Amino acid sequence: MKLPIYSPVIKILKEGQLDDYIYLLVKNQLKKKPTSVFIFPTGATPLGLYQKLVAGFQKKEISFAKTSIINLDEYYPISRQNPASYFAYMKQNLIDKIDIDPKNWIIPSGEAKNLRSEIKRLKNLIYKKLPADLTILGIGPQKTCHIGFNEKGSILTSTIRYVSLAAQTIKANSRYFKNKNQMPKGAITLGIKEILASKKIILIAKGQQKAWGIKRSLLGKIDSQAPASFLRYHPQVIFLLDKKASKLLR
Ligand code: PGA
């Protein structure tokens, strides 16, 4: 079956404006539907957004009391005590600083003993919440073009699963680990299918190390060699870019 292809909206903004813009989108979503389900990423890219969400909550502009947050991915295996785990990242940057009901925050467990039961647990919890109202994504560095941890080779119909991380991803992310050898070689990630089920998707990319992947995903072939290119099968996608990340589009 041939799927329709859409052109994502591309917005190029200055770094500060970019975080303000996405903050407004999240704020409007929360206003329109306080019970919204979000899929959120980790990494360096969304830190500015999370600071704004925390500030917005403190100023009583927004509340997450009825909201659900699903995390895109987590390293596997990793202890939740490890400051480089996405569990620790989310608690430190967002979850502990807002009013979300802890049972409405879903994140893969990097410490689950049995991977198969963890995937089953996640599917049970997440499929009750999907489709997400709004999914926010980053994109992998250099030529990975990953979304979540859907590395090259991920197929359109891929679902929540364990994945081996690409060598470029390991190289880029090992900087977050005290000892580089501690960096896990695998992860649990939502699949392309669960991401594309979202009502709206925003991909944020900042910096020159994202420029190649942005061009490949927006202008190249739609295929597993660039998992972010699958976003062109979705009618409601915004690519929110800073100047550096958009450099090769001109
Ligand atoms: P970054 O990671 O925000 O730290 O660049 C993005 C990603 O790997 O998806």
GROMACS .gro file of N, CA, C and O and ligand atoms in nm, residues 43-45 138-140 146 176 210, ligand 1:
model
   45
   43GLY      N    1   1.783   1.420   2.663
   43GLY     CA    2   1.896   1.473   2.587
   43GLY      C    3   1.913   1.622   2.610
   43GLY      O    4   1.840   1.683   2.691
   44ALA      N    5   2.006   1.681   2.539
   44ALA     CA    6   2.038   1.823   2.558
   44ALA      C    7   1.929   1.913   2.498
   44ALA      O    8   1.896   2.018   2.553
   45THR      N    9   1.871   1.869   2.388
   45THR     CA   10   1.778   1.956   2.312
   45THR      C   11   1.658   2.007   2.393
   45THR      O   12   1.628   2.125   2.386
  138GLY      N   13   1.364   1.472   1.961
  138GLY     CA   14   1.490   1.526   1.912
  138GLY      C   15   1.528   1.440   1.792
  138GLY      O   16   1.450   1.355   1.748
  139ILE      N   17   1.645   1.463   1.739
  139ILE     CA   18   1.695   1.376   1.632
  139ILE      C   19   1.839   1.340   1.669
  139ILE      O   20   1.911   1.422   1.728
  140GLY      N   21   1.878   1.219   1.635
  140GLY     CA   22   2.013   1.173   1.669
  140GLY      C   23   2.121   1.254   1.599
  140GLY      O   24   2.094   1.321   1.499
  146HIS      N   25   1.823   0.909   1.414
  146HIS     CA   26   1.729   0.834   1.497
  146HIS      C   27   1.625   0.925   1.562
  146HIS      O   28   1.651   1.044   1.587
  176TYR      N   29   2.803   1.169   2.871
  176TYR     CA   30   2.721   1.186   2.991
  176TYR      C   31   2.758   1.090   3.103
  176TYR      O   32   2.708   1.101   3.214
  210LYS      N   33   2.330   1.841   1.374
  210LYS     CA   34   2.200   1.787   1.332
  210LYS      C   35   2.169   1.821   1.187
  210LYS      O   36   2.070   1.774   1.131
  251PGA     P1   37   2.045   1.548   2.202
  251PGA     O1   38   1.997   1.402   2.165
  251PGA     O2   39   1.922   1.628   2.231
  251PGA     O3   40   2.130   1.531   2.326
  251PGA     O4   41   2.121   1.601   2.087
  251PGA     C1   42   1.898   1.383   2.070
  251PGA     C2   43   1.886   1.237   2.033
  251PGA     O5   44   1.985   1.163   2.039
  251PGA     O6   45   1.776   1.196   1.993
   0.00000   0.00000   0.00000
